[in-house]
Amino acid sequence: LSASCSGCGPGYRSPLDAMKGPREEIVYLPCIYRNTNTLKPDYLATVDVDPKSSTYCQVIHRLPMPNLCDELHHSGWNACSSCFGDASRKRNRLILPSLISSRIYVVDVETNPRAPQIHKIVEPVDLFWKCGLANPHTTHCLGNGQVMISCLGDPSGNGKGGFVLLDGQTFDVVGNWEHPGEAAPFGYDFWYQPQHNVMISTEWGAPKALANGFDPADVAGGHYGSCLHVWNWDTHRKLQTIDLGKDGGIPLEVRFLHDPSATEGYVGCALSGSVFRFYKTLEGDWAAESVISIPSKKVEGWTLPEMPGLITDILISLDDRFLYFSNWLHGDIRQYDITDRRKPRLVGQGRRVPGGPQMLQLSLDGLRLYVTTSLYSGWDKQFYPDMIKEGSVMMQIDVDSVNGGLSLNENFLVDFGKEPDGPVLAHEVRYPGGDCTSDIWL
């Protein structure tokens, strides 16, 4: 799955090389039973997305976890394009952190990619005692061979934005990436850019506040975040905190441009329905500005007087031309031309769906956008109770990557309401060969 070369490692030499990679044939999705009517373990589903296959649009394998109520959420790799120059590295393990149980599953996707199996389990006690952290979220592989996972909190459910390091071979917990006492108040996502010696992390909220639903009083009570944190990549020191203010409530997914020389990127802010551009200033520090704002809708009988779009996932095409994001509560997907980085231009908007479009994954060539509808079981149950009864879905949006534009592929639908053990909540999409939300280039 690498660009052709002699002795290269996993992934691709550059983002533009990745765009020439093979079409995806299977994808992996964590499927969650926590907060549904089924008392079964979460599982990793393998879905056939090859139109030439006899099992197209079907779940072809299910790998159940050995525990209940893990809340599988996001996933990542033991190796990606950041290891491209190391011929000894292979992208052969999918890392599956559990948001609620704090357990980390390491899955073997090499032996049989269409029927992966559990390789190792990192138990919560290792995170608790070795790192003082819990509720792992985002996984990125590092060029030095280690795996790094951001965490939302401490073992008591308080907010604590620290980072766990795993050995890339044994997957044992090595310790914290950040220095003692320098964890952020809250954690969620992160992205690093080694050419500029920087990492930026974001904030969701305290695990004990968000565990079973959303209460607006917890925002007023200071249990949700609104800041970006800037870190020195080499020294692991926190350099700067950028408070996005009321227009930047709950900044979730953060994406640098894929060009490793870039000094800017975007972050979607869920509660405020805005997208901020962050960038390096001429003085050498970092700043952020709001570049997209989705107006809230006036509603009656809802949790808040006005309903935000709730931007829950964003991604950038590998050529850094288009930005995509989902408005989970308003029920639409948007495509922006970001050729002018400070003035994104809306060029495509997808139609409404039952539930709401949530996790996004773009094909390497930028022509197909995969969409799932589950955000997080505690919030699914609160905001889309019918999804708990009927299960989530996975859709495919056809993308006009020349002029901009989105259209639903009406021949593609994976209905997770018809799973053998009952309706399930399918979340993030991963390709075996890597994708635009897991690969980082040096």
Coordinates of C-alpha atoms in Angstrom, one line a residue, residues 46-407:
T46 CA -15.3 -5.1 8.8
V47 CA -17.4 -3.7 5.9
D48 CA -16.9 -4.5 2.2
V49 CA -16.9 -1.3 0.2
D50 CA -15.7 -2.8 -3.1
P51 CA -18.5 -2.3 -5.7
K52 CA -17.1 -5.3 -7.7
S53 CA -17.6 -7.6 -4.7
S54 CA -20.5 -10.0 -4.1
T55 CA -20.6 -8.8 -0.4
Y56 CA -20.6 -5.1 -1.3
C57 CA -22.2 -2.9 1.5
Q58 CA -22.2 -5.8 3.9
V59 CA -20.6 -6.4 7.3
I60 CA -18.3 -9.4 6.5
H61 CA -16.7 -9.9 9.9
R62 CA -17.4 -8.9 13.5
L63 CA -14.7 -9.0 16.2
P64 CA -16.3 -8.8 19.6
M65 CA -14.4 -7.4 22.6
P66 CA -14.2 -9.6 25.7
N67 CA -15.7 -7.0 28.0
L68 CA -19.0 -5.1 28.3
C69 CA -19.6 -1.3 28.1
D70 CA -16.2 -0.3 26.8
E71 CA -17.5 2.4 24.4
L72 CA -15.1 1.9 21.6
H73 CA -14.8 5.3 19.9
H74 CA -11.9 6.4 17.7
S75 CA -9.0 4.3 16.4
G76 CA -5.5 4.7 15.1
W77 CA -2.4 2.9 13.8
N78 CA 0.8 1.5 15.2
A79 CA 2.5 3.0 12.1
C80 CA 1.6 5.5 9.4
S81 CA 3.2 7.8 6.8
S82 CA 5.3 9.4 9.6
C83 CA 7.3 6.1 9.5
F84 CA 7.6 6.0 5.7
G85 CA 11.4 6.1 5.8
D86 CA 11.7 3.1 8.1
A87 CA 11.5 -0.1 6.2
S88 CA 11.3 -2.1 9.4
R89 CA 7.9 -0.7 10.3
K90 CA 4.5 -2.1 9.2
R91 CA 1.0 -0.8 9.5
N92 CA -0.3 -4.0 10.9
R93 CA -2.0 -3.2 14.3
L94 CA -5.2 -1.1 14.7
I95 CA -5.3 0.6 18.1
L96 CA -8.8 0.7 19.6
P97 CA -9.1 2.8 22.8
S98 CA -12.2 2.5 24.9
L99 CA -13.6 5.9 25.9
I100 CA -15.5 4.8 29.0
S101 CA -13.7 1.7 30.3
S102 CA -10.2 3.1 29.5
R103 CA -9.2 -0.2 28.1
I104 CA -7.0 -0.3 24.9
Y105 CA -7.3 -3.1 22.4
V106 CA -4.5 -3.8 19.9
V107 CA -6.0 -5.6 16.9
D108 CA -4.0 -7.7 14.4
V109 CA -5.1 -6.6 10.9
E110 CA -2.2 -8.2 9.1
T111 CA -2.8 -11.9 9.5
N112 CA -6.2 -11.7 7.9
P113 CA -7.3 -8.2 7.1
R114 CA -10.8 -9.3 6.3
A115 CA -11.1 -11.0 9.7
P116 CA -8.9 -9.2 12.2
Q117 CA -8.2 -10.6 15.7
I118 CA -7.2 -9.2 19.1
H119 CA -3.4 -9.1 19.5
K120 CA -3.2 -7.5 23.0
I121 CA -5.3 -5.8 25.7
V122 CA -3.9 -2.9 27.7
E123 CA -5.9 -2.9 30.9
P124 CA -7.2 0.4 32.5
V125 CA -5.0 -0.1 35.6
D126 CA -1.9 0.5 33.5
L127 CA -3.2 3.9 32.4
F128 CA -4.3 4.8 35.9
W129 CA -1.2 3.8 37.8
K130 CA 1.5 4.6 35.3
C131 CA 0.1 7.8 33.9
G132 CA -2.7 9.1 36.1
L133 CA -4.9 9.2 33.1
A134 CA -8.2 7.7 31.8
N135 CA -10.7 7.9 29.0
P136 CA -8.3 7.5 26.0
H137 CA -9.4 9.1 22.8
T138 CA -7.2 9.9 19.8
T139 CA -4.3 7.6 18.6
H140 CA -1.4 8.7 16.5
C141 CA 1.8 6.8 15.7
L142 CA 5.0 8.6 16.1
G143 CA 8.0 8.6 13.8
N144 CA 10.2 7.2 16.6
G145 CA 8.2 4.0 16.8
Q146 CA 6.0 4.8 19.7
V147 CA 2.2 5.2 19.8
M148 CA 0.6 8.2 21.5
I149 CA -3.0 8.4 22.8
S150 CA -4.7 11.6 24.1
C151 CA -6.9 11.2 27.2
L152 CA -9.9 13.2 28.5
G153 CA -9.5 12.8 32.2
D154 CA -8.0 11.3 35.3
P155 CA -9.2 8.0 36.9
S156 CA -11.8 9.9 39.0
G157 CA -13.6 11.4 36.0
N158 CA -12.1 14.9 36.3
G159 CA -10.8 16.7 33.2
K160 CA -7.2 16.1 32.5
G161 CA -5.7 16.5 29.0
G162 CA -2.6 14.3 29.1
F163 CA -1.1 11.8 26.7
V164 CA -0.2 8.1 27.1
L165 CA 2.8 6.6 25.3
L166 CA 2.8 3.0 24.2
D167 CA 5.8 1.0 23.0
G168 CA 5.3 0.4 19.3
Q169 CA 6.4 -3.2 19.5
T170 CA 5.1 -4.6 22.8
F171 CA 2.3 -2.0 23.3
D172 CA 3.2 -1.8 26.9
V173 CA 2.5 1.6 28.6
V174 CA 5.7 3.6 28.6
G175 CA 4.4 6.6 30.6
N176 CA 3.3 10.1 30.0
W177 CA 4.3 12.2 27.0
E178 CA 3.7 15.5 28.8
H179 CA 5.8 16.6 31.8
P180 CA 4.4 16.2 35.4
G181 CA 1.9 18.9 36.2
E182 CA 1.6 20.1 32.6
A183 CA -1.5 18.3 31.5
A184 CA -4.2 20.5 30.0
P185 CA -7.4 21.1 32.0
F186 CA -9.3 19.0 29.4
G187 CA -8.3 16.7 26.5
Y188 CA -9.7 15.4 23.3
D189 CA -7.9 15.4 19.9
F190 CA -4.3 16.4 18.8
W191 CA -2.2 16.8 15.7
Y192 CA 1.5 17.3 15.4
Q193 CA 3.6 19.0 12.8
P194 CA 7.3 18.1 13.3
Q195 CA 8.8 20.5 10.7
H196 CA 7.6 23.3 13.0
N197 CA 8.2 21.5 16.3
V198 CA 4.6 21.9 17.3
M199 CA 1.6 19.9 18.5
I200 CA -1.9 21.3 19.0
S201 CA -4.5 19.7 21.3
T202 CA -8.2 20.4 21.9
E203 CA -10.7 20.1 24.7
W204 CA -14.1 18.3 25.1
G205 CA -15.1 18.1 28.8
A206 CA -14.8 16.3 32.1
P207 CA -15.7 12.6 31.7
K208 CA -18.0 12.6 34.7
A209 CA -19.9 15.5 33.2
L210 CA -20.4 14.0 29.7
A211 CA -20.6 10.3 30.6
N212 CA -24.3 9.9 30.5
G213 CA -25.5 12.9 28.5
F214 CA -25.2 16.7 28.0
D215 CA -26.3 19.1 30.7
P216 CA -26.0 22.8 29.8
A217 CA -25.4 23.6 33.4
D218 CA -22.1 21.8 33.1
V219 CA -21.0 24.3 30.5
A220 CA -21.7 27.2 32.9
G221 CA -20.0 25.2 35.7
G222 CA -16.8 25.0 33.8
H223 CA -16.8 21.3 33.0
Y224 CA -16.4 21.8 29.2
G225 CA -13.5 23.3 27.4
S226 CA -13.0 26.2 24.9
C227 CA -9.2 26.2 24.4
L228 CA -6.4 25.1 22.1
H229 CA -3.1 24.1 23.6
V230 CA 0.2 24.6 21.8
W231 CA 3.1 22.2 22.7
N232 CA 6.7 22.1 21.9
W233 CA 7.0 18.7 20.0
D234 CA 10.7 18.1 21.0
T235 CA 10.6 19.1 24.6
H236 CA 7.0 18.1 25.3
R237 CA 6.5 21.4 27.1
K238 CA 3.2 23.3 26.9
L239 CA 4.0 26.7 25.4
Q240 CA 0.7 28.4 25.0
T241 CA -3.1 28.2 25.6
I242 CA -5.4 29.9 23.1
D243 CA -8.9 30.6 24.6
L244 CA -11.4 30.6 21.7
G245 CA -14.0 32.3 23.9
K246 CA -17.8 31.9 23.6
D247 CA -17.5 31.4 19.9
G248 CA -15.2 28.5 20.4
G249 CA -17.1 26.3 22.8
I250 CA -16.1 22.6 22.9
P251 CA -13.3 22.5 20.2
L252 CA -13.1 18.9 19.0
E253 CA -11.4 17.6 15.9
V254 CA -8.2 19.5 15.0
R255 CA -6.5 19.2 11.6
F256 CA -3.3 20.7 10.3
L257 CA -3.1 21.1 6.6
H258 CA -1.5 17.9 5.3
D259 CA 1.5 19.7 3.7
P260 CA 4.1 19.1 6.4
S261 CA 5.5 22.6 5.8
A262 CA 2.2 24.3 6.6
T263 CA 1.8 26.4 9.7
E264 CA -2.0 26.5 9.8
G265 CA -5.0 24.3 10.1
Y266 CA -8.6 24.2 11.3
V267 CA -10.6 23.1 14.4
G268 CA -14.4 22.5 14.6
C269 CA -16.1 23.9 17.7
A270 CA -19.2 21.8 18.5
L271 CA -21.2 24.0 20.9
S272 CA -20.7 27.2 19.1
G273 CA -21.1 25.8 15.5
S274 CA -17.9 27.5 14.3
V275 CA -14.7 26.6 12.6
F276 CA -11.5 28.4 13.7
R277 CA -8.3 28.7 11.6
F278 CA -5.2 28.5 13.8
Y279 CA -1.9 29.7 12.4
K280 CA 1.7 30.7 13.3
T281 CA 2.2 34.4 13.6
L282 CA 5.1 36.5 12.4
E283 CA 6.2 36.8 16.0
G284 CA 6.5 33.0 16.2
D285 CA 3.6 32.2 18.5
W286 CA 0.2 30.9 17.5
A287 CA -3.2 32.5 17.1
A288 CA -6.7 31.6 16.0
E289 CA -9.5 33.3 14.1
S290 CA -13.1 32.3 13.4
V291 CA -13.6 31.7 9.7
I292 CA -16.9 29.8 9.5
S293 CA -20.0 30.2 11.6
I294 CA -23.2 28.2 11.4
P295 CA -26.2 30.1 12.8
S296 CA -28.1 28.3 15.5
K297 CA -31.8 27.4 14.9
K298 CA -34.6 28.6 17.2
V299 CA -36.5 25.6 18.5
E300 CA -39.1 24.9 21.2
G301 CA -39.0 22.3 23.9
W302 CA -35.3 21.5 23.4
T303 CA -32.4 21.4 25.8
L304 CA -31.3 25.0 24.9
P305 CA -33.3 28.0 23.5
E306 CA -31.4 27.6 20.3
M307 CA -30.0 24.5 18.6
P308 CA -26.4 24.7 17.4
G309 CA -25.3 22.8 14.4
L310 CA -22.9 20.8 16.7
I311 CA -19.9 20.5 14.4
T312 CA -18.6 17.1 15.5
D313 CA -16.2 16.0 12.8
I314 CA -14.0 17.8 10.3
L315 CA -11.4 16.7 7.8
I316 CA -9.3 18.1 5.0
S317 CA -8.7 16.5 1.6
L318 CA -5.1 15.3 1.0
D319 CA -4.5 18.1 -1.5
D320 CA -5.5 20.7 1.2
R321 CA -8.1 22.1 -1.1
F322 CA -11.4 21.1 0.6
L323 CA -12.6 21.2 4.2
Y324 CA -15.5 19.0 5.2
F325 CA -17.6 19.0 8.4
S326 CA -20.7 17.5 9.8
N327 CA -23.5 19.4 11.6
W328 CA -24.8 16.5 13.7
L329 CA -27.9 18.3 15.1
H330 CA -28.8 20.3 12.0
G331 CA -28.4 17.1 10.0
D332 CA -26.2 18.2 7.1
I333 CA -22.6 17.9 5.7
R334 CA -20.7 20.8 4.2
Q335 CA -17.8 21.1 1.8
Y336 CA -15.7 24.3 1.7
D337 CA -13.1 25.3 -0.8
I338 CA -10.2 26.5 1.4
T339 CA -7.9 27.6 -1.4
D340 CA -8.1 31.0 0.4
R341 CA -7.3 29.8 3.9
R342 CA -8.8 32.7 5.6
K343 CA -12.1 32.8 3.6
P344 CA -13.5 29.3 3.2
R345 CA -16.2 29.1 0.5
L346 CA -19.2 26.8 0.7
V347 CA -19.3 24.7 -2.4
G348 CA -21.3 21.6 -1.4
Q349 CA -23.9 20.6 1.1
G350 CA -25.3 17.2 1.7
R351 CA -29.0 16.3 2.3
R352 CA -30.5 15.6 5.7
V353 CA -30.5 12.1 7.0
P354 CA -32.3 10.2 9.9
G355 CA -30.3 10.9 13.0
G356 CA -27.5 13.2 12.0
P357 CA -24.3 12.9 9.9
Q358 CA -21.4 12.5 12.3
M359 CA -18.1 10.8 11.6
L360 CA -16.5 11.5 8.2
Q361 CA -13.9 9.7 6.2
L362 CA -12.7 10.7 2.7
S363 CA -11.3 8.3 0.2
L364 CA -7.6 8.9 -0.7
D365 CA -8.5 10.2 -4.2
G366 CA -11.1 12.6 -2.6
L367 CA -14.1 11.3 -4.6
R368 CA -16.0 9.4 -1.9
L369 CA -17.0 10.6 1.6
Y370 CA -18.1 7.9 4.0
V371 CA -20.5 9.1 6.8
T372 CA -21.8 7.4 9.9
T373 CA -24.4 8.8 12.3
S374 CA -23.4 7.9 15.8
L375 CA -21.6 10.5 17.9
Y376 CA -21.3 8.9 21.4
S377 CA -23.8 6.5 22.9
G378 CA -24.7 8.8 25.9
W379 CA -25.4 11.7 23.6
D380 CA -27.0 9.5 20.9
K381 CA -29.5 8.3 23.5
Q382 CA -30.3 11.9 24.6
F383 CA -30.5 13.6 21.2
Y384 CA -31.5 10.8 18.8
P385 CA -33.4 8.2 20.9
D386 CA -34.7 6.5 17.7
M387 CA -31.1 5.7 16.8
I388 CA -30.8 3.6 19.9
K389 CA -33.8 1.6 18.8
E390 CA -33.1 1.5 15.1
G391 CA -29.2 1.6 15.0
S392 CA -27.0 3.9 13.0
V393 CA -26.2 3.8 9.3
M394 CA -23.2 4.3 7.1
M395 CA -23.6 6.2 3.9
Q396 CA -21.5 7.3 0.9
I397 CA -21.4 10.8 -0.5
D398 CA -20.1 11.3 -4.0
V399 CA -17.8 14.3 -4.2
D400 CA -17.2 16.7 -7.1
S401 CA -13.5 17.4 -6.4
V402 CA -13.2 19.7 -9.4
N403 CA -15.9 22.3 -8.9
G404 CA -17.2 21.2 -5.5
G405 CA -20.4 19.5 -4.7
L406 CA -21.9 16.6 -2.8
S407 CA -24.5 14.0 -3.8

